[in-house]
Amino acid sequence: MRSMIAISAVVAAAFAVPASAAVIDLSTLNLAGSAKIVGNSLQLTNTNGPSNASGVSGAGWLTQGVSTATSFSTSFAFSLQGNDSGKMADGIALAFQNVGTNVTGVGGGDVGYWNIGGSGSSAVGSIIRSWTHNEYGLSTNGTVQADLTPAAFNLGASNNVTGTQTVSYNATTHELTMTGTLTDGKTGLTYNISDAAIVDLSQKFGSTMYVGFTGGVAGTDADQRITSFSLISAVPEPETYAMMLAGLGLVGFAARRKKKQ
């Protein structure tokens, strides 16, 4: 009985170890298109940068792939600033894809998310669109013309939007969820946002995928930045398993020794 209690204690201790968590240094991301590092933030597009009707886009990606077989949660903060010459555009996305780390998609209203690396509708992610669209939500088919939710205020007309998002994936149920906030810089009001979808990331991307951000502008522009980024894995680290197995081994040894006495 005491052995069973000891085993339970070892298992509980092993899995009480915090999940693998990392605050990402944005300067370590691989950049593509118009993206660059400004201070401690990832600037996807710039109010003083090139803008044209055909669209400009920028992206930043983690250089290492993320397992699609593991549950995870990623959180980030962002800032969207117009230059007060009109409605800011066009938006940003947190994106998952398996094309590469030196790619971006179509700019403008497609916010660098659609056709990443010429791959068509391959991405999965969370989208925020300003200009005249003013909407947010999850996309599982690589397009921004998804069932997005209208925002509670006009993001484009605000010209000053900040916010946060946490996007989580359950590798067992394949549920992708998003919760977050949008803050209107003109009024100071903050609104909660959320969405959920079912998508099998392993089936869509294989064993690994790349995680990063995209942003796009076209006829008008915006300074669109990611200001913080973290990734949390729900699976114990290898040393946690080692600790658990070592503990179980000691318990087993003690039990056998007692039996011989």
PDB file of C-alpha atoms in Angstrom:
ATOM      1  CA  MET A   1       0.000   0.000   0.000  1.00  0.00           C
ATOM      2  CA  ARG A   2       2.808   2.359   0.932  1.00  0.00           C
ATOM      3  CA  SER A   3       4.485   1.566  -2.392  1.00  0.00           C
ATOM      4  CA  MET A   4       1.344   2.551  -4.280  1.00  0.00           C
ATOM      5  CA  ILE A   5       1.157   5.810  -2.332  1.00  0.00           C
ATOM      6  CA  ALA A   6       4.796   6.490  -3.135  1.00  0.00           C
ATOM      7  CA  ILE A   7       4.229   5.767  -6.832  1.00  0.00           C
ATOM      8  CA  SER A   8       1.273   8.150  -6.888  1.00  0.00           C
ATOM      9  CA  ALA A   9       3.362  10.815  -5.216  1.00  0.00           C
ATOM     10  CA  VAL A  10       6.155  10.442  -7.778  1.00  0.00           C
ATOM     11  CA  VAL A  11       3.749  10.655 -10.723  1.00  0.00           C
ATOM     12  CA  ALA A  12       1.980  13.659  -9.237  1.00  0.00           C
ATOM     13  CA  ALA A  13       5.282  15.405  -8.606  1.00  0.00           C
ATOM     14  CA  ALA A  14       6.475  14.747 -12.135  1.00  0.00           C
ATOM     15  CA  PHE A  15       3.418  16.172 -13.792  1.00  0.00           C
ATOM     16  CA  ALA A  16       3.219  19.088 -11.376  1.00  0.00           C
ATOM     17  CA  VAL A  17       6.340  20.458 -13.069  1.00  0.00           C
ATOM     18  CA  PRO A  18       5.325  23.498 -15.153  1.00  0.00           C
ATOM     19  CA  ALA A  19       4.806  22.868 -18.849  1.00  0.00           C
ATOM     20  CA  SER A  20       7.514  23.944 -21.263  1.00  0.00           C
ATOM     21  CA  ALA A  21       7.121  27.685 -21.682  1.00  0.00           C
ATOM     22  CA  ALA A  22       9.109  30.236 -23.613  1.00  0.00           C
ATOM     23  CA  VAL A  23       8.903  33.992 -23.982  1.00  0.00           C
ATOM     24  CA  ILE A  24      10.071  34.505 -27.541  1.00  0.00           C
ATOM     25  CA  ASP A  25      12.722  37.097 -28.322  1.00  0.00           C
ATOM     26  CA  LEU A  26      11.148  38.700 -31.386  1.00  0.00           C
ATOM     27  CA  SER A  27      14.583  39.530 -32.796  1.00  0.00           C
ATOM     28  CA  THR A  28      15.187  35.788 -33.301  1.00  0.00           C
ATOM     29  CA  LEU A  29      12.303  35.408 -35.757  1.00  0.00           C
ATOM     30  CA  ASN A  30      13.080  34.880 -39.436  1.00  0.00           C
ATOM     31  CA  LEU A  31      11.782  37.904 -41.365  1.00  0.00           C
ATOM     32  CA  ALA A  32      10.240  38.136 -44.818  1.00  0.00           C
ATOM     33  CA  GLY A  33       8.803  40.909 -46.978  1.00  0.00           C
ATOM     34  CA  SER A  34       8.429  44.305 -45.318  1.00  0.00           C
ATOM     35  CA  ALA A  35       8.960  42.995 -41.769  1.00  0.00           C
ATOM     36  CA  LYS A  36      11.767  44.294 -39.563  1.00  0.00           C
ATOM     37  CA  ILE A  37      12.695  44.549 -35.901  1.00  0.00           C
ATOM     38  CA  VAL A  38      12.111  47.991 -34.380  1.00  0.00           C
ATOM     39  CA  GLY A  39      13.199  48.262 -30.766  1.00  0.00           C
ATOM     40  CA  ASN A  40      11.816  45.179 -29.041  1.00  0.00           C
ATOM     41  CA  SER A  41       8.906  44.694 -31.451  1.00  0.00           C
ATOM     42  CA  LEU A  42       8.277  42.954 -34.756  1.00  0.00           C
ATOM     43  CA  GLN A  43       7.097  45.593 -37.236  1.00  0.00           C
ATOM     44  CA  LEU A  44       5.185  43.825 -40.003  1.00  0.00           C
ATOM     45  CA  THR A  45       4.335  46.955 -42.021  1.00  0.00           C
ATOM     46  CA  ASN A  46       5.235  50.633 -41.732  1.00  0.00           C
ATOM     47  CA  THR A  47       3.273  53.857 -42.252  1.00  0.00           C
ATOM     48  CA  ASN A  48       6.326  55.276 -44.029  1.00  0.00           C
ATOM     49  CA  GLY A  49       7.008  52.150 -46.003  1.00  0.00           C
ATOM     50  CA  PRO A  50       5.943  51.234 -49.525  1.00  0.00           C
ATOM     51  CA  SER A  51       2.230  50.894 -50.175  1.00  0.00           C
ATOM     52  CA  ASN A  52       0.453  50.271 -53.435  1.00  0.00           C
ATOM     53  CA  ALA A  53      -2.795  48.917 -54.783  1.00  0.00           C
ATOM     54  CA  SER A  54      -1.289  45.476 -55.411  1.00  0.00           C
ATOM     55  CA  GLY A  55      -0.382  45.133 -51.745  1.00  0.00           C
ATOM     56  CA  VAL A  56       2.679  44.854 -49.506  1.00  0.00           C
ATOM     57  CA  SER A  57       3.151  42.197 -46.825  1.00  0.00           C
ATOM     58  CA  GLY A  58       5.597  41.247 -44.101  1.00  0.00           C
ATOM     59  CA  ALA A  59       6.063  38.193 -41.893  1.00  0.00           C
ATOM     60  CA  GLY A  60       8.133  36.858 -39.000  1.00  0.00           C
ATOM     61  CA  TRP A  61       8.474  33.139 -38.195  1.00  0.00           C
ATOM     62  CA  LEU A  62       9.915  30.938 -35.491  1.00  0.00           C
ATOM     63  CA  THR A  63      12.956  29.287 -37.036  1.00  0.00           C
ATOM     64  CA  GLN A  64      12.153  25.880 -35.529  1.00  0.00           C
ATOM     65  CA  GLY A  65       9.040  23.881 -36.326  1.00  0.00           C
ATOM     66  CA  VAL A  66       6.385  23.214 -33.674  1.00  0.00           C
ATOM     67  CA  SER A  67       4.931  19.728 -33.175  1.00  0.00           C
ATOM     68  CA  THR A  68       1.361  19.315 -34.380  1.00  0.00           C
ATOM     69  CA  ALA A  69       0.897  16.242 -32.156  1.00  0.00           C
ATOM     70  CA  THR A  70       1.258  18.290 -28.971  1.00  0.00           C
ATOM     71  CA  SER A  71      -1.259  20.590 -27.318  1.00  0.00           C
ATOM     72  CA  PHE A  72       0.023  24.145 -27.028  1.00  0.00           C
ATOM     73  CA  SER A  73      -0.949  27.728 -26.286  1.00  0.00           C
ATOM     74  CA  THR A  74       0.541  30.895 -27.734  1.00  0.00           C
ATOM     75  CA  SER A  75      -0.046  34.444 -26.522  1.00  0.00           C
ATOM     76  CA  PHE A  76       0.880  37.752 -28.104  1.00  0.00           C
ATOM     77  CA  ALA A  77       0.269  41.477 -27.871  1.00  0.00           C
ATOM     78  CA  PHE A  78      -0.020  43.815 -30.837  1.00  0.00           C
ATOM     79  CA  SER A  79      -0.277  47.450 -31.858  1.00  0.00           C
ATOM     80  CA  LEU A  80      -1.933  48.861 -35.004  1.00  0.00           C
ATOM     81  CA  GLN A  81      -1.247  52.547 -35.679  1.00  0.00           C
ATOM     82  CA  GLY A  82      -2.421  54.634 -38.641  1.00  0.00           C
ATOM     83  CA  ASN A  83      -0.890  57.908 -39.791  1.00  0.00           C
ATOM     84  CA  ASP A  84      -4.170  59.867 -39.463  1.00  0.00           C
ATOM     85  CA  SER A  85      -4.385  60.434 -43.216  1.00  0.00           C
ATOM     86  CA  GLY A  86      -7.395  58.129 -43.424  1.00  0.00           C
ATOM     87  CA  LYS A  87      -8.500  54.700 -42.317  1.00  0.00           C
ATOM     88  CA  MET A  88      -5.556  52.484 -41.422  1.00  0.00           C
ATOM     89  CA  ALA A  89      -5.188  49.173 -43.193  1.00  0.00           C
ATOM     90  CA  ASP A  90      -5.171  46.323 -43.558  1.00  0.00           C
ATOM     91  CA  GLY A  91      -4.500  43.926 -40.695  1.00  0.00           C
ATOM     92  CA  ILE A  92      -2.433  41.115 -39.208  1.00  0.00           C
ATOM     93  CA  ALA A  93      -2.601  37.387 -38.542  1.00  0.00           C
ATOM     94  CA  LEU A  94      -1.085  34.768 -36.290  1.00  0.00           C
ATOM     95  CA  ALA A  95      -0.394  32.006 -38.797  1.00  0.00           C
ATOM     96  CA  PHE A  96       0.476  28.301 -38.820  1.00  0.00           C
ATOM     97  CA  GLN A  97       1.919  26.861 -42.050  1.00  0.00           C
ATOM     98  CA  ASN A  98       4.362  24.256 -43.370  1.00  0.00           C
ATOM     99  CA  VAL A  99       5.862  26.121 -46.343  1.00  0.00           C
ATOM    100  CA  GLY A 100       8.947  27.678 -44.741  1.00  0.00           C
ATOM    101  CA  THR A 101      10.344  30.550 -42.695  1.00  0.00           C
ATOM    102  CA  ASN A 102      11.292  33.008 -45.446  1.00  0.00           C
ATOM    103  CA  VAL A 103       7.812  33.442 -46.890  1.00  0.00           C
ATOM    104  CA  THR A 104       4.813  35.724 -46.732  1.00  0.00           C
ATOM    105  CA  GLY A 105       1.477  35.901 -48.508  1.00  0.00           C
ATOM    106  CA  VAL A 106      -0.567  38.429 -50.452  1.00  0.00           C
ATOM    107  CA  GLY A 107      -0.717  41.930 -48.956  1.00  0.00           C
ATOM    108  CA  GLY A 108      -3.640  44.319 -48.724  1.00  0.00           C
ATOM    109  CA  GLY A 109      -6.839  42.842 -47.357  1.00  0.00           C
ATOM    110  CA  ASP A 110      -5.319  39.347 -47.412  1.00  0.00           C
ATOM    111  CA  VAL A 111      -2.966  40.601 -44.623  1.00  0.00           C
ATOM    112  CA  GLY A 112      -0.060  38.446 -45.825  1.00  0.00           C
ATOM    113  CA  TYR A 113      -1.986  35.348 -44.734  1.00  0.00           C
ATOM    114  CA  TRP A 114      -3.467  34.043 -47.962  1.00  0.00           C
ATOM    115  CA  ASN A 115      -1.219  32.260 -50.477  1.00  0.00           C
ATOM    116  CA  ILE A 116       1.794  32.105 -48.143  1.00  0.00           C
ATOM    117  CA  GLY A 117       4.826  31.269 -50.256  1.00  0.00           C
ATOM    118  CA  GLY A 118       2.514  30.708 -53.233  1.00  0.00           C
ATOM    119  CA  SER A 119       0.881  27.778 -51.448  1.00  0.00           C
ATOM    120  CA  GLY A 120      -2.724  28.913 -51.896  1.00  0.00           C
ATOM    121  CA  SER A 121      -5.194  28.240 -49.082  1.00  0.00           C
ATOM    122  CA  SER A 122      -2.817  26.337 -46.826  1.00  0.00           C
ATOM    123  CA  ALA A 123      -2.582  28.314 -43.575  1.00  0.00           C
ATOM    124  CA  VAL A 124      -4.462  28.168 -40.281  1.00  0.00           C
ATOM    125  CA  GLY A 125      -4.557  31.126 -37.933  1.00  0.00           C
ATOM    126  CA  SER A 126      -6.196  34.061 -36.190  1.00  0.00           C
ATOM    127  CA  ILE A 127      -6.935  37.186 -38.231  1.00  0.00           C
ATOM    128  CA  ILE A 128      -7.586  40.848 -37.440  1.00  0.00           C
ATOM    129  CA  ARG A 129      -8.633  43.103 -40.324  1.00  0.00           C
ATOM    130  CA  SER A 130      -9.061  46.879 -40.233  1.00  0.00           C
ATOM    131  CA  TRP A 131      -9.719  49.365 -43.093  1.00  0.00           C
ATOM    132  CA  THR A 132     -13.407  48.883 -43.954  1.00  0.00           C
ATOM    133  CA  HIS A 133     -13.569  45.233 -42.878  1.00  0.00           C
ATOM    134  CA  ASN A 134     -13.167  45.642 -39.106  1.00  0.00           C
ATOM    135  CA  GLU A 135     -13.393  41.988 -38.148  1.00  0.00           C
ATOM    136  CA  TYR A 136     -11.544  39.204 -36.370  1.00  0.00           C
ATOM    137  CA  GLY A 137     -11.606  35.439 -35.940  1.00  0.00           C
ATOM    138  CA  LEU A 138     -10.060  32.068 -36.707  1.00  0.00           C
ATOM    139  CA  SER A 139      -9.432  30.830 -40.234  1.00  0.00           C
ATOM    140  CA  THR A 140      -8.772  27.154 -40.952  1.00  0.00           C
ATOM    141  CA  ASN A 141      -8.644  27.269 -44.752  1.00  0.00           C
ATOM    142  CA  GLY A 142      -5.942  29.829 -45.506  1.00  0.00           C
ATOM    143  CA  THR A 143      -8.329  32.590 -46.550  1.00  0.00           C
ATOM    144  CA  VAL A 144      -9.482  35.783 -44.875  1.00  0.00           C
ATOM    145  CA  GLN A 145     -12.909  35.531 -46.463  1.00  0.00           C
ATOM    146  CA  ALA A 146     -13.927  33.235 -43.641  1.00  0.00           C
ATOM    147  CA  ASP A 147     -16.709  33.525 -41.080  1.00  0.00           C
ATOM    148  CA  LEU A 148     -15.021  36.377 -39.254  1.00  0.00           C
ATOM    149  CA  THR A 149     -16.798  38.347 -36.522  1.00  0.00           C
ATOM    150  CA  PRO A 150     -17.462  42.105 -36.831  1.00  0.00           C
ATOM    151  CA  ALA A 151     -15.491  44.123 -34.275  1.00  0.00           C
ATOM    152  CA  ALA A 152     -17.309  46.217 -31.670  1.00  0.00           C
ATOM    153  CA  PHE A 153     -15.803  49.417 -33.085  1.00  0.00           C
ATOM    154  CA  ASN A 154     -14.339  50.680 -36.364  1.00  0.00           C
ATOM    155  CA  LEU A 155     -10.712  49.571 -36.233  1.00  0.00           C
ATOM    156  CA  GLY A 156      -9.746  51.436 -39.383  1.00  0.00           C
ATOM    157  CA  ALA A 157     -11.249  54.746 -38.314  1.00  0.00           C
ATOM    158  CA  SER A 158      -9.701  54.449 -34.859  1.00  0.00           C
ATOM    159  CA  ASN A 159      -6.184  54.562 -36.335  1.00  0.00           C
ATOM    160  CA  ASN A 160      -4.960  53.360 -32.941  1.00  0.00           C
ATOM    161  CA  VAL A 161      -5.709  49.808 -31.816  1.00  0.00           C
ATOM    162  CA  THR A 162      -3.877  47.645 -29.290  1.00  0.00           C
ATOM    163  CA  GLY A 163      -4.750  44.227 -27.969  1.00  0.00           C
ATOM    164  CA  THR A 164      -3.824  40.733 -26.911  1.00  0.00           C
ATOM    165  CA  GLN A 165      -4.679  37.220 -28.003  1.00  0.00           C
ATOM    166  CA  THR A 166      -4.198  33.720 -26.656  1.00  0.00           C
ATOM    167  CA  VAL A 167      -4.640  30.957 -29.221  1.00  0.00           C
ATOM    168  CA  SER A 168      -4.684  27.387 -27.878  1.00  0.00           C
ATOM    169  CA  TYR A 169      -4.793  23.979 -29.557  1.00  0.00           C
ATOM    170  CA  ASN A 170      -5.959  20.691 -28.042  1.00  0.00           C
ATOM    171  CA  ALA A 171      -4.145  17.935 -29.930  1.00  0.00           C
ATOM    172  CA  THR A 172      -6.628  15.315 -28.693  1.00  0.00           C
ATOM    173  CA  THR A 173      -9.899  17.029 -29.618  1.00  0.00           C
ATOM    174  CA  HIS A 174      -8.377  19.177 -32.409  1.00  0.00           C
ATOM    175  CA  GLU A 175     -10.118  22.233 -31.008  1.00  0.00           C
ATOM    176  CA  LEU A 176      -8.496  25.596 -31.744  1.00  0.00           C
ATOM    177  CA  THR A 177      -9.624  28.449 -29.488  1.00  0.00           C
ATOM    178  CA  MET A 178      -8.902  32.160 -29.361  1.00  0.00           C
ATOM    179  CA  THR A 179      -9.540  34.669 -26.590  1.00  0.00           C
ATOM    180  CA  GLY A 180      -8.306  38.225 -26.396  1.00  0.00           C
ATOM    181  CA  THR A 181      -8.979  41.936 -26.281  1.00  0.00           C
ATOM    182  CA  LEU A 182      -9.197  44.895 -28.640  1.00  0.00           C
ATOM    183  CA  THR A 183      -8.648  48.384 -27.231  1.00  0.00           C
ATOM    184  CA  ASP A 184      -9.807  51.501 -29.080  1.00  0.00           C
ATOM    185  CA  GLY A 185      -7.103  54.124 -28.615  1.00  0.00           C
ATOM    186  CA  LYS A 186      -9.564  56.929 -29.323  1.00  0.00           C
ATOM    187  CA  THR A 187     -12.014  56.061 -26.565  1.00  0.00           C
ATOM    188  CA  GLY A 188      -9.862  53.947 -24.260  1.00  0.00           C
ATOM    189  CA  LEU A 189     -12.533  51.235 -24.252  1.00  0.00           C
ATOM    190  CA  THR A 190     -11.507  47.576 -24.293  1.00  0.00           C
ATOM    191  CA  TYR A 191     -13.610  44.791 -25.795  1.00  0.00           C
ATOM    192  CA  ASN A 192     -13.271  41.040 -25.267  1.00  0.00           C
ATOM    193  CA  ILE A 193     -13.058  38.804 -28.329  1.00  0.00           C
ATOM    194  CA  SER A 194     -13.177  35.023 -28.784  1.00  0.00           C
ATOM    195  CA  ASP A 195     -13.617  32.283 -31.366  1.00  0.00           C
ATOM    196  CA  ALA A 196     -13.298  28.501 -31.722  1.00  0.00           C
ATOM    197  CA  ALA A 197     -12.896  26.011 -34.554  1.00  0.00           C
ATOM    198  CA  ILE A 198     -12.102  22.347 -35.165  1.00  0.00           C
ATOM    199  CA  VAL A 199      -9.019  21.574 -37.271  1.00  0.00           C
ATOM    200  CA  ASP A 200      -6.583  18.645 -37.234  1.00  0.00           C
ATOM    201  CA  LEU A 201      -3.208  20.371 -37.521  1.00  0.00           C
ATOM    202  CA  SER A 202      -1.370  17.051 -37.830  1.00  0.00           C
ATOM    203  CA  GLN A 203      -3.508  16.006 -40.773  1.00  0.00           C
ATOM    204  CA  LYS A 204      -3.150  19.431 -42.404  1.00  0.00           C
ATOM    205  CA  PHE A 205       0.567  20.044 -41.913  1.00  0.00           C
ATOM    206  CA  GLY A 206       2.192  16.731 -41.037  1.00  0.00           C
ATOM    207  CA  SER A 207       4.298  16.281 -37.906  1.00  0.00           C
ATOM    208  CA  THR A 208       5.528  19.883 -37.623  1.00  0.00           C
ATOM    209  CA  MET A 209       4.489  23.375 -38.651  1.00  0.00           C
ATOM    210  CA  TYR A 210       5.893  26.901 -38.541  1.00  0.00           C
ATOM    211  CA  VAL A 211       4.358  29.533 -36.270  1.00  0.00           C
ATOM    212  CA  GLY A 212       4.581  33.259 -36.901  1.00  0.00           C
ATOM    213  CA  PHE A 213       2.856  36.477 -37.866  1.00  0.00           C
ATOM    214  CA  THR A 214       1.877  38.194 -41.097  1.00  0.00           C
ATOM    215  CA  GLY A 215       0.636  41.679 -41.920  1.00  0.00           C
ATOM    216  CA  GLY A 216      -0.472  43.493 -45.054  1.00  0.00           C
ATOM    217  CA  VAL A 217      -1.189  46.942 -46.478  1.00  0.00           C
ATOM    218  CA  ALA A 218      -2.234  48.235 -49.891  1.00  0.00           C
ATOM    219  CA  GLY A 219      -3.640  51.631 -50.934  1.00  0.00           C
ATOM    220  CA  THR A 220      -3.289  52.959 -47.401  1.00  0.00           C
ATOM    221  CA  ASP A 221      -0.957  51.807 -44.656  1.00  0.00           C
ATOM    222  CA  ALA A 222      -0.318  51.265 -40.957  1.00  0.00           C
ATOM    223  CA  ASP A 223       2.471  50.629 -38.493  1.00  0.00           C
ATOM    224  CA  GLN A 224       1.486  47.085 -37.481  1.00  0.00           C
ATOM    225  CA  ARG A 225       3.556  45.493 -34.736  1.00  0.00           C
ATOM    226  CA  ILE A 226       3.757  42.415 -32.554  1.00  0.00           C
ATOM    227  CA  THR A 227       5.015  43.649 -29.193  1.00  0.00           C
ATOM    228  CA  SER A 228       5.274  40.375 -27.243  1.00  0.00           C
ATOM    229  CA  PHE A 229       5.061  36.659 -28.012  1.00  0.00           C
ATOM    230  CA  SER A 230       5.138  33.471 -25.917  1.00  0.00           C
ATOM    231  CA  LEU A 231       4.588  29.776 -26.596  1.00  0.00           C
ATOM    232  CA  ILE A 232       3.594  27.176 -24.009  1.00  0.00           C
ATOM    233  CA  SER A 233       3.670  23.427 -24.583  1.00  0.00           C
ATOM    234  CA  ALA A 234       1.372  21.250 -22.481  1.00  0.00           C
ATOM    235  CA  VAL A 235       3.711  18.256 -22.609  1.00  0.00           C
ATOM    236  CA  PRO A 236       6.278  17.742 -19.802  1.00  0.00           C
ATOM    237  CA  GLU A 237       9.877  18.240 -20.864  1.00  0.00           C
ATOM    238  CA  PRO A 238      12.153  15.173 -21.320  1.00  0.00           C
ATOM    239  CA  GLU A 239      13.773  15.685 -17.922  1.00  0.00           C
ATOM    240  CA  THR A 240      10.307  15.448 -16.355  1.00  0.00           C
ATOM    241  CA  TYR A 241       9.855  11.965 -17.788  1.00  0.00           C
ATOM    242  CA  ALA A 242      13.351  11.056 -16.614  1.00  0.00           C
ATOM    243  CA  MET A 243      12.515  12.221 -13.108  1.00  0.00           C
ATOM    244  CA  MET A 244       9.292  10.235 -13.106  1.00  0.00           C
ATOM    245  CA  LEU A 245      10.935   7.024 -14.365  1.00  0.00           C
ATOM    246  CA  ALA A 246      13.818   7.363 -11.915  1.00  0.00           C
ATOM    247  CA  GLY A 247      11.348   7.873  -9.084  1.00  0.00           C
ATOM    248  CA  LEU A 248       9.324   4.837 -10.092  1.00  0.00           C
ATOM    249  CA  GLY A 249      12.533   2.812 -10.251  1.00  0.00           C
ATOM    250  CA  LEU A 250      13.472   3.774  -6.707  1.00  0.00           C
ATOM    251  CA  VAL A 251       9.990   2.922  -5.459  1.00  0.00           C
ATOM    252  CA  GLY A 252      10.152  -0.465  -7.159  1.00  0.00           C
ATOM    253  CA  PHE A 253      13.589  -1.179  -5.710  1.00  0.00           C
ATOM    254  CA  ALA A 254      12.393  -0.312  -2.204  1.00  0.00           C
ATOM    255  CA  ALA A 255       9.347  -2.557  -2.592  1.00  0.00           C
ATOM    256  CA  ARG A 256      11.454  -5.543  -3.758  1.00  0.00           C
ATOM    257  CA  ARG A 257      13.947  -5.020  -0.925  1.00  0.00           C
ATOM    258  CA  LYS A 258      11.150  -4.988   1.654  1.00  0.00           C
ATOM    259  CA  LYS A 259       9.682  -8.172   0.185  1.00  0.00           C
ATOM    260  CA  LYS A 260      12.995 -10.017   0.555  1.00  0.00           C
ATOM    261  CA  GLN A 261      13.355  -9.035   4.216  1.00  0.00           C
TER     262      GLN A 261
END
